Amino acid sequence: MSQPKVFITRRLPTQLEQLQEIASIEVWTERQPPPYEILLEKIQSIDGLLCLLTDRIDRQLLEAATSLKVISQMAVGYDNIDIPAATSQQIPVGHTPGVLTDATADFAWALLMAAARRVVEADRFTRAGEWRTWEPDLLLGPNITGATLGIVGFGRIGQAVARRAKGFEMRILYTSRHRCEPELEQSLAVEFVAFDRLLCESDFVTIHTPLSEDTYHLFSDREFEQMKPSSILINTSRGAVVDPDGLYQALSTGQIAGAALDVTEPEPIPMDSSLLTLDNVIIAPHLGSASRQTREKMANMAIENLMAGLRGDRLPYCVNPEVY
Ligand code: GLV
């Protein structure tokens, strides 16, 4: 019997030996993702797809898939995949929750601290030969210790951000679709508040919601108007949760003091984006989970899901268990 065919849309930071024993593998080895037309061609003859958040897996693509048994995404988010379409075709979709929680929370903190204490501006200043003496008012930023942190979205990553905030003696507010258990609130020393109150009272607002119809441009003109002029926005979730035009307005008119983004709309950010003209925004190329150990764990988890799907077993980390 011939082996099942698998397409992997990029080189992975792990070994493929185990997978090789049960499947015939094709890996897309270019730095850029496979173009949509290539995906459309491949999907027609494969049994398993291992994809990344840069691959658009839409209804048209899924309808062209006649033998596909499993989609395994190497990411926790899966807004690039039309889940209802996959479910209607009985295709299980896997993802990689949990293993990237700490790395992403760490990175949200790296951005928060870099934006507050102006680390990127400071480096540019030094390299430009501007460091001539110690100055009492050079590159001042706000206090982090003791400030109010607003966490929007309180799943695994939001909670991990809160755990770190405790060490900075912060007042921690959160808002979320579901309020968490009182014991958890108590142990993390967090207060559940309405979104608007969080916006008005926070010195730092950090976003940890998935992208959905409800969260698309959740941060736009109205929200920036409510934030403190001294506040800093951090986004390590998905770019489209923030309206980039509204953010530019808010940053350039002093409605908010700064922003640090690991994600943008679109990605990559176009080099003519007005945001890139501002000094009070830091933009990283979607690095939230980018620790070596985390990326390796994500790749292994994605392979685990893929292999389970090829064997016809239930995926250990399944987004649409309704298929079973
Ligand atoms: C990264 O953004 C992920 O969803 O894993």
CSV table of C-alpha atoms and ligand atoms in Angstrom, one decimal:
chain,number,residue,atom,x,y,z
A,1,MET,CA,0.0,0.0,0.0
A,2,SER,CA,1.4,3.4,-0.8
A,3,GLN,CA,2.2,5.8,2.0
A,4,PRO,CA,0.0,8.8,2.7
A,5,LYS,CA,1.2,12.0,1.2
A,6,VAL,CA,2.0,15.0,3.3
A,7,PHE,CA,2.8,18.6,2.4
A,8,ILE,CA,4.6,20.8,4.9
A,9,THR,CA,4.5,24.5,4.0
A,10,ARG,CA,7.9,25.4,5.5
A,11,ARG,CA,11.1,23.9,6.9
A,12,LEU,CA,10.4,23.0,10.5
A,13,PRO,CA,12.8,23.4,13.5
A,14,THR,CA,12.7,19.6,14.3
A,15,GLN,CA,13.4,16.2,12.8
A,16,LEU,CA,11.0,14.5,10.5
A,17,GLU,CA,12.2,10.9,10.9
A,18,GLN,CA,9.2,9.5,12.7
A,19,LEU,CA,6.8,11.1,10.2
A,20,GLN,CA,9.0,9.8,7.3
A,21,GLU,CA,8.4,6.2,8.5
A,22,ILE,CA,4.7,6.5,7.9
A,23,ALA,CA,4.3,9.1,5.2
A,24,SER,CA,5.8,10.5,2.0
A,25,ILE,CA,6.7,14.1,2.7
A,26,GLU,CA,7.1,17.1,0.6
A,27,VAL,CA,8.5,20.2,2.4
A,28,TRP,CA,8.2,23.7,0.8
A,29,THR,CA,11.8,25.0,1.4
A,30,GLU,CA,11.5,28.6,0.3
A,31,ARG,CA,11.7,31.4,2.8
A,32,GLN,CA,8.4,32.8,1.5
A,33,PRO,CA,5.2,30.7,2.0
A,34,PRO,CA,3.9,28.7,-0.9
A,35,PRO,CA,1.6,30.9,-3.1
A,36,TYR,CA,-2.1,30.1,-2.9
A,37,GLU,CA,-2.1,28.5,-6.4
A,38,ILE,CA,0.6,26.0,-5.2
A,39,LEU,CA,-1.4,25.2,-2.1
A,40,LEU,CA,-4.5,24.7,-4.3
A,41,GLU,CA,-2.6,22.3,-6.5
A,42,LYS,CA,-1.0,20.4,-3.6
A,43,ILE,CA,-4.2,20.1,-1.6
A,44,GLN,CA,-5.8,18.0,-4.3
A,45,SER,CA,-3.6,15.0,-3.8
A,46,ILE,CA,-2.4,15.0,-0.2
A,47,ASP,CA,-3.6,13.2,2.9
A,48,GLY,CA,-2.1,15.6,5.4
A,49,LEU,CA,-1.2,19.3,5.5
A,50,LEU,CA,1.1,20.9,8.0
A,51,CYS,CA,0.7,24.6,7.7
A,52,LEU,CA,1.6,27.9,9.3
A,53,LEU,CA,-0.4,31.1,10.1
A,54,THR,CA,0.9,32.6,6.9
A,55,ASP,CA,-1.1,30.0,4.8
A,56,ARG,CA,-4.6,30.9,3.8
A,57,ILE,CA,-6.7,27.8,4.1
A,58,ASP,CA,-10.1,28.9,2.9
A,59,ARG,CA,-13.3,27.2,1.7
A,60,GLN,CA,-12.2,27.1,-1.9
A,61,LEU,CA,-9.0,25.3,-1.0
A,62,LEU,CA,-10.8,22.9,1.3
A,63,GLU,CA,-13.4,22.1,-1.4
A,64,ALA,CA,-10.5,21.1,-3.7
A,65,ALA,CA,-9.2,18.6,-1.2
A,66,THR,CA,-10.5,15.2,-2.0
A,67,SER,CA,-8.2,13.0,0.1
A,68,LEU,CA,-7.3,15.3,3.0
A,69,LYS,CA,-7.6,13.7,6.4
A,70,VAL,CA,-5.9,16.2,8.6
A,71,ILE,CA,-4.8,19.8,8.8
A,72,SER,CA,-2.1,20.5,11.4
A,73,GLN,CA,-1.3,24.1,12.1
A,74,MET,CA,2.0,25.0,13.8
A,75,ALA,CA,0.5,27.8,15.9
A,76,VAL,CA,-2.0,28.2,18.6
A,77,GLY,CA,-4.1,30.7,16.6
A,78,TYR,CA,-5.9,29.4,13.5
A,79,ASP,CA,-7.8,32.5,12.1
A,80,ASN,CA,-6.1,31.7,8.7
A,81,ILE,CA,-8.1,28.5,8.5
A,82,ASP,CA,-11.8,28.4,7.6
A,83,ILE,CA,-12.7,26.1,10.5
A,84,PRO,CA,-16.5,25.7,9.6
A,85,ALA,CA,-15.5,24.7,6.1
A,86,ALA,CA,-13.0,22.1,7.4
A,87,THR,CA,-15.6,20.8,9.9
A,88,SER,CA,-18.3,20.5,7.2
A,89,GLN,CA,-15.8,18.3,5.3
A,90,GLN,CA,-15.1,16.3,8.4
A,91,ILE,CA,-11.4,17.3,8.4
A,92,PRO,CA,-9.9,17.7,11.9
A,93,VAL,CA,-7.7,20.7,12.4
A,94,GLY,CA,-4.9,20.6,15.0
A,95,HIS,CA,-3.0,23.4,16.6
A,96,THR,CA,-0.3,23.9,19.3
A,97,PRO,CA,-1.8,25.4,22.5
A,98,GLY,CA,0.0,25.6,25.8
A,99,VAL,CA,3.6,25.2,24.7
A,100,LEU,CA,4.0,28.8,23.6
A,101,THR,CA,2.2,30.4,26.5
A,102,ASP,CA,5.3,31.4,28.5
A,103,ALA,CA,7.4,32.5,25.5
A,104,THR,CA,4.6,34.7,24.2
A,105,ALA,CA,3.9,36.2,27.7
A,106,ASP,CA,7.7,36.8,28.0
A,107,PHE,CA,7.7,38.6,24.7
A,108,ALA,CA,4.7,40.7,25.6
A,109,TRP,CA,6.7,41.8,28.7
A,110,ALA,CA,9.8,42.4,26.6
A,111,LEU,CA,7.7,44.8,24.4
A,112,LEU,CA,6.0,46.4,27.4
A,113,MET,CA,9.4,47.2,29.0
A,114,ALA,CA,11.1,48.2,25.8
A,115,ALA,CA,8.2,50.6,25.0
A,116,ALA,CA,8.0,52.0,28.5
A,117,ARG,CA,11.7,52.5,29.0
A,118,ARG,CA,12.3,53.4,25.3
A,119,VAL,CA,14.9,50.8,24.7
A,120,VAL,CA,14.7,50.9,20.9
A,121,GLU,CA,14.9,54.7,20.7
A,122,ALA,CA,17.8,54.6,23.2
A,123,ASP,CA,19.7,52.2,20.9
A,124,ARG,CA,19.1,54.4,17.9
A,125,PHE,CA,20.2,57.4,19.8
A,126,THR,CA,23.4,55.8,20.9
A,127,ARG,CA,24.3,54.5,17.4
A,128,ALA,CA,23.6,57.9,15.9
A,129,GLY,CA,26.4,59.3,18.1
A,130,GLU,CA,23.9,61.4,20.2
A,131,TRP,CA,25.1,60.1,23.6
A,132,ARG,CA,27.3,63.0,24.7
A,133,THR,CA,26.7,63.1,28.4
A,134,TRP,CA,24.4,61.9,31.2
A,135,GLU,CA,21.3,64.1,31.1
A,136,PRO,CA,18.6,64.3,33.8
A,137,ASP,CA,15.7,64.3,31.4
A,138,LEU,CA,17.0,62.1,28.6
A,139,LEU,CA,14.6,59.6,27.1
A,140,LEU,CA,12.3,59.5,30.2
A,141,GLY,CA,9.5,56.9,30.4
A,142,PRO,CA,6.8,56.0,32.9
A,143,ASN,CA,7.2,53.7,35.9
A,144,ILE,CA,6.4,50.1,35.3
A,145,THR,CA,6.5,49.0,39.0
A,146,GLY,CA,3.2,49.9,40.6
A,147,ALA,CA,1.5,50.9,37.4
A,148,THR,CA,-2.0,49.6,36.3
A,149,LEU,CA,-1.9,46.9,33.7
A,150,GLY,CA,-5.0,46.1,31.6
A,151,ILE,CA,-5.2,42.6,30.1
A,152,VAL,CA,-7.6,42.2,27.3
A,153,GLY,CA,-8.4,38.5,26.8
A,154,PHE,CA,-7.7,36.3,29.8
A,155,GLY,CA,-6.9,32.9,28.4
A,156,ARG,CA,-3.6,31.0,28.9
A,157,ILE,CA,-1.4,33.8,27.7
A,158,GLY,CA,-3.3,36.7,29.4
A,159,GLN,CA,-3.0,34.8,32.7
A,160,ALA,CA,0.7,34.2,32.2
A,161,VAL,CA,1.2,37.9,31.6
A,162,ALA,CA,-0.6,38.6,34.9
A,163,ARG,CA,1.6,36.1,36.7
A,164,ARG,CA,4.6,38.1,35.6
A,165,ALA,CA,3.0,41.4,36.5
A,166,LYS,CA,2.6,40.4,40.1
A,167,GLY,CA,6.4,40.7,40.4
A,168,PHE,CA,6.1,44.3,39.4
A,169,GLU,CA,3.6,45.0,42.1
A,170,MET,CA,1.1,46.2,39.5
A,171,ARG,CA,-2.6,46.7,39.9
A,172,ILE,CA,-3.9,44.2,37.4
A,173,LEU,CA,-7.3,44.6,35.6
A,174,TYR,CA,-8.6,42.1,33.0
A,175,THR,CA,-11.5,41.8,30.7
A,176,SER,CA,-12.6,38.7,29.0
A,177,ARG,CA,-15.7,37.0,27.5
A,178,HIS,CA,-15.8,34.8,30.6
A,179,ARG,CA,-14.9,35.9,34.1
A,180,CYS,CA,-12.5,33.4,35.7
A,181,GLU,CA,-13.0,31.5,39.0
A,182,PRO,CA,-12.7,33.7,42.2
A,183,GLU,CA,-9.8,31.5,43.4
A,184,LEU,CA,-7.8,32.2,40.2
A,185,GLU,CA,-8.6,35.9,40.4
A,186,GLN,CA,-7.4,35.9,44.0
A,187,SER,CA,-4.2,33.9,43.4
A,188,LEU,CA,-3.3,36.2,40.5
A,189,ALA,CA,-4.5,39.3,42.3
A,190,VAL,CA,-6.5,40.4,39.3
A,191,GLU,CA,-9.7,42.4,39.0
A,192,PHE,CA,-12.4,41.7,36.4
A,193,VAL,CA,-13.7,45.0,34.9
A,194,ALA,CA,-15.7,46.1,31.8
A,195,PHE,CA,-13.6,46.8,28.7
A,196,ASP,CA,-14.3,50.6,28.9
A,197,ARG,CA,-13.2,50.8,32.5
A,198,LEU,CA,-10.0,48.9,31.7
A,199,LEU,CA,-9.3,51.4,28.8
A,200,CYS,CA,-9.8,54.4,31.1
A,201,GLU,CA,-7.7,53.2,34.0
A,202,SER,CA,-4.8,51.3,32.6
A,203,ASP,CA,-1.3,52.6,32.1
A,204,PHE,CA,-0.5,49.6,29.9
A,205,VAL,CA,-3.0,47.7,27.8
A,206,THR,CA,-1.9,44.3,26.5
A,207,ILE,CA,-4.0,42.4,24.0
A,208,HIS,CA,-4.4,38.6,24.2
A,209,THR,CA,-7.6,37.8,22.4
A,210,PRO,CA,-7.9,35.6,19.4
A,211,LEU,CA,-9.0,37.3,16.1
A,212,SER,CA,-12.6,36.7,15.4
A,213,GLU,CA,-15.5,38.7,14.0
A,214,ASP,CA,-16.0,40.1,17.5
A,215,THR,CA,-12.4,41.2,18.0
A,216,TYR,CA,-11.7,42.6,14.5
A,217,HIS,CA,-10.6,46.2,15.0
A,218,LEU,CA,-11.6,45.9,18.7
A,219,PHE,CA,-9.2,48.8,19.1
A,220,SER,CA,-10.2,51.7,17.0
A,221,ASP,CA,-10.9,55.5,17.3
A,222,ARG,CA,-13.4,55.1,20.1
A,223,GLU,CA,-11.1,52.9,22.2
A,224,PHE,CA,-8.1,55.1,21.8
A,225,GLU,CA,-10.1,58.1,22.8
A,226,GLN,CA,-10.8,56.4,26.1
A,227,MET,CA,-7.2,55.5,26.9
A,228,LYS,CA,-5.0,57.7,29.0
A,229,PRO,CA,-2.7,60.0,27.0
A,230,SER,CA,0.2,58.4,29.0
A,231,SER,CA,-0.9,54.9,28.2
A,232,ILE,CA,1.0,52.3,26.1
A,233,LEU,CA,-0.6,49.6,24.0
A,234,ILE,CA,1.0,46.2,23.5
A,235,ASN,CA,-0.3,43.7,20.9
A,236,THR,CA,1.1,40.2,20.7
A,237,SER,CA,-2.2,38.6,19.5
A,238,ARG,CA,-3.3,39.3,16.0
A,239,GLY,CA,-2.7,42.5,14.0
A,240,ALA,CA,-6.3,42.9,12.9
A,241,VAL,CA,-7.5,43.3,16.5
A,242,VAL,CA,-6.1,46.9,16.1
A,243,ASP,CA,-7.2,49.3,13.4
A,244,PRO,CA,-3.8,50.6,12.1
A,245,ASP,CA,-5.2,53.9,10.9
A,246,GLY,CA,-6.8,54.6,14.2
A,247,LEU,CA,-3.6,53.6,16.0
A,248,TYR,CA,-1.6,56.0,13.8
A,249,GLN,CA,-4.0,58.8,14.6
A,250,ALA,CA,-3.8,58.0,18.3
A,251,LEU,CA,0.0,57.8,18.4
A,252,SER,CA,0.6,60.9,16.2
A,253,THR,CA,-1.8,63.1,18.1
A,254,GLY,CA,-0.8,62.1,21.6
A,255,GLN,CA,-4.0,60.4,22.4
A,256,ILE,CA,-1.9,57.5,23.7
A,257,ALA,CA,1.8,57.7,24.4
A,258,GLY,CA,3.2,54.6,22.7
A,259,ALA,CA,2.6,51.2,21.2
A,260,ALA,CA,4.6,48.0,20.9
A,261,LEU,CA,3.3,45.5,18.3
A,262,ASP,CA,4.4,42.0,17.5
A,263,VAL,CA,1.6,41.7,15.0
A,264,THR,CA,0.3,44.0,12.3
A,265,GLU,CA,-2.5,44.3,9.7
A,266,PRO,CA,-1.4,43.2,7.2
A,267,GLU,CA,1.7,41.1,7.9
A,268,PRO,CA,4.4,41.9,7.0
A,269,ILE,CA,3.7,45.6,7.6
A,270,PRO,CA,4.0,47.5,4.3
A,271,MET,CA,7.2,49.6,4.3
A,272,ASP,CA,5.1,52.7,3.4
A,273,SER,CA,2.9,52.2,6.5
A,274,SER,CA,2.5,55.5,8.3
A,275,LEU,CA,3.2,53.7,11.6
A,276,LEU,CA,6.8,53.3,10.5
A,277,THR,CA,7.3,57.0,10.5
A,278,LEU,CA,6.7,57.3,14.3
A,279,ASP,CA,9.3,57.0,17.0
A,280,ASN,CA,6.7,56.0,19.7
A,281,VAL,CA,5.9,52.6,18.2
A,282,ILE,CA,8.0,49.4,18.3
A,283,ILE,CA,7.2,46.8,15.6
A,284,ALA,CA,8.6,43.3,15.8
A,285,PRO,CA,8.0,40.7,13.0
A,286,HIS,CA,5.6,38.3,14.9
A,287,LEU,CA,8.1,36.8,17.3
A,288,GLY,CA,5.9,36.0,20.3
A,289,SER,CA,6.7,32.3,20.4
A,290,ALA,CA,10.2,32.6,18.9
A,291,SER,CA,12.3,30.9,21.6
A,292,ARG,CA,14.3,27.9,20.2
A,293,GLN,CA,12.8,25.5,22.7
A,294,THR,CA,9.2,26.7,22.1
A,295,ARG,CA,9.4,26.5,18.3
A,296,GLU,CA,10.8,23.0,18.5
A,297,LYS,CA,7.9,22.0,20.9
A,298,MET,CA,5.4,23.6,18.5
A,299,ALA,CA,6.8,21.7,15.5
A,300,ASN,CA,6.7,18.4,17.5
A,301,MET,CA,3.2,19.0,18.6
A,302,ALA,CA,2.1,19.8,15.0
A,303,ILE,CA,3.7,16.6,13.8
A,304,GLU,CA,2.0,14.7,16.6
A,305,ASN,CA,-1.4,16.0,15.5
A,306,LEU,CA,-0.5,15.3,11.8
A,307,MET,CA,0.5,11.7,12.5
A,308,ALA,CA,-2.6,11.1,14.6
A,309,GLY,CA,-4.8,12.4,11.8
A,310,LEU,CA,-3.0,10.2,9.2
A,311,ARG,CA,-3.6,7.1,11.4
A,312,GLY,CA,-7.2,8.1,11.7
A,313,ASP,CA,-6.8,8.7,15.4
A,314,ARG,CA,-8.3,11.6,17.3
A,315,LEU,CA,-5.9,14.6,17.2
A,316,PRO,CA,-4.5,15.3,20.7
A,317,TYR,CA,-4.9,19.0,20.2
A,318,CYS,CA,-8.0,19.5,18.0
A,319,VAL,CA,-9.7,22.8,17.2
A,320,ASN,CA,-12.9,21.2,15.9
A,321,PRO,CA,-13.6,18.1,17.9
A,322,GLU,CA,-17.2,18.2,16.4
A,323,VAL,CA,-15.8,16.2,13.5
A,324,TYR,CA,-15.6,13.1,15.7
B,1,GLV,C1,1.3,32.7,16.9
B,1,GLV,O1,0.9,33.8,16.6
B,1,GLV,C2,0.5,31.6,17.2
B,1,GLV,O2,-0.8,31.7,17.0
B,1,GLV,O3,1.0,30.5,17.5
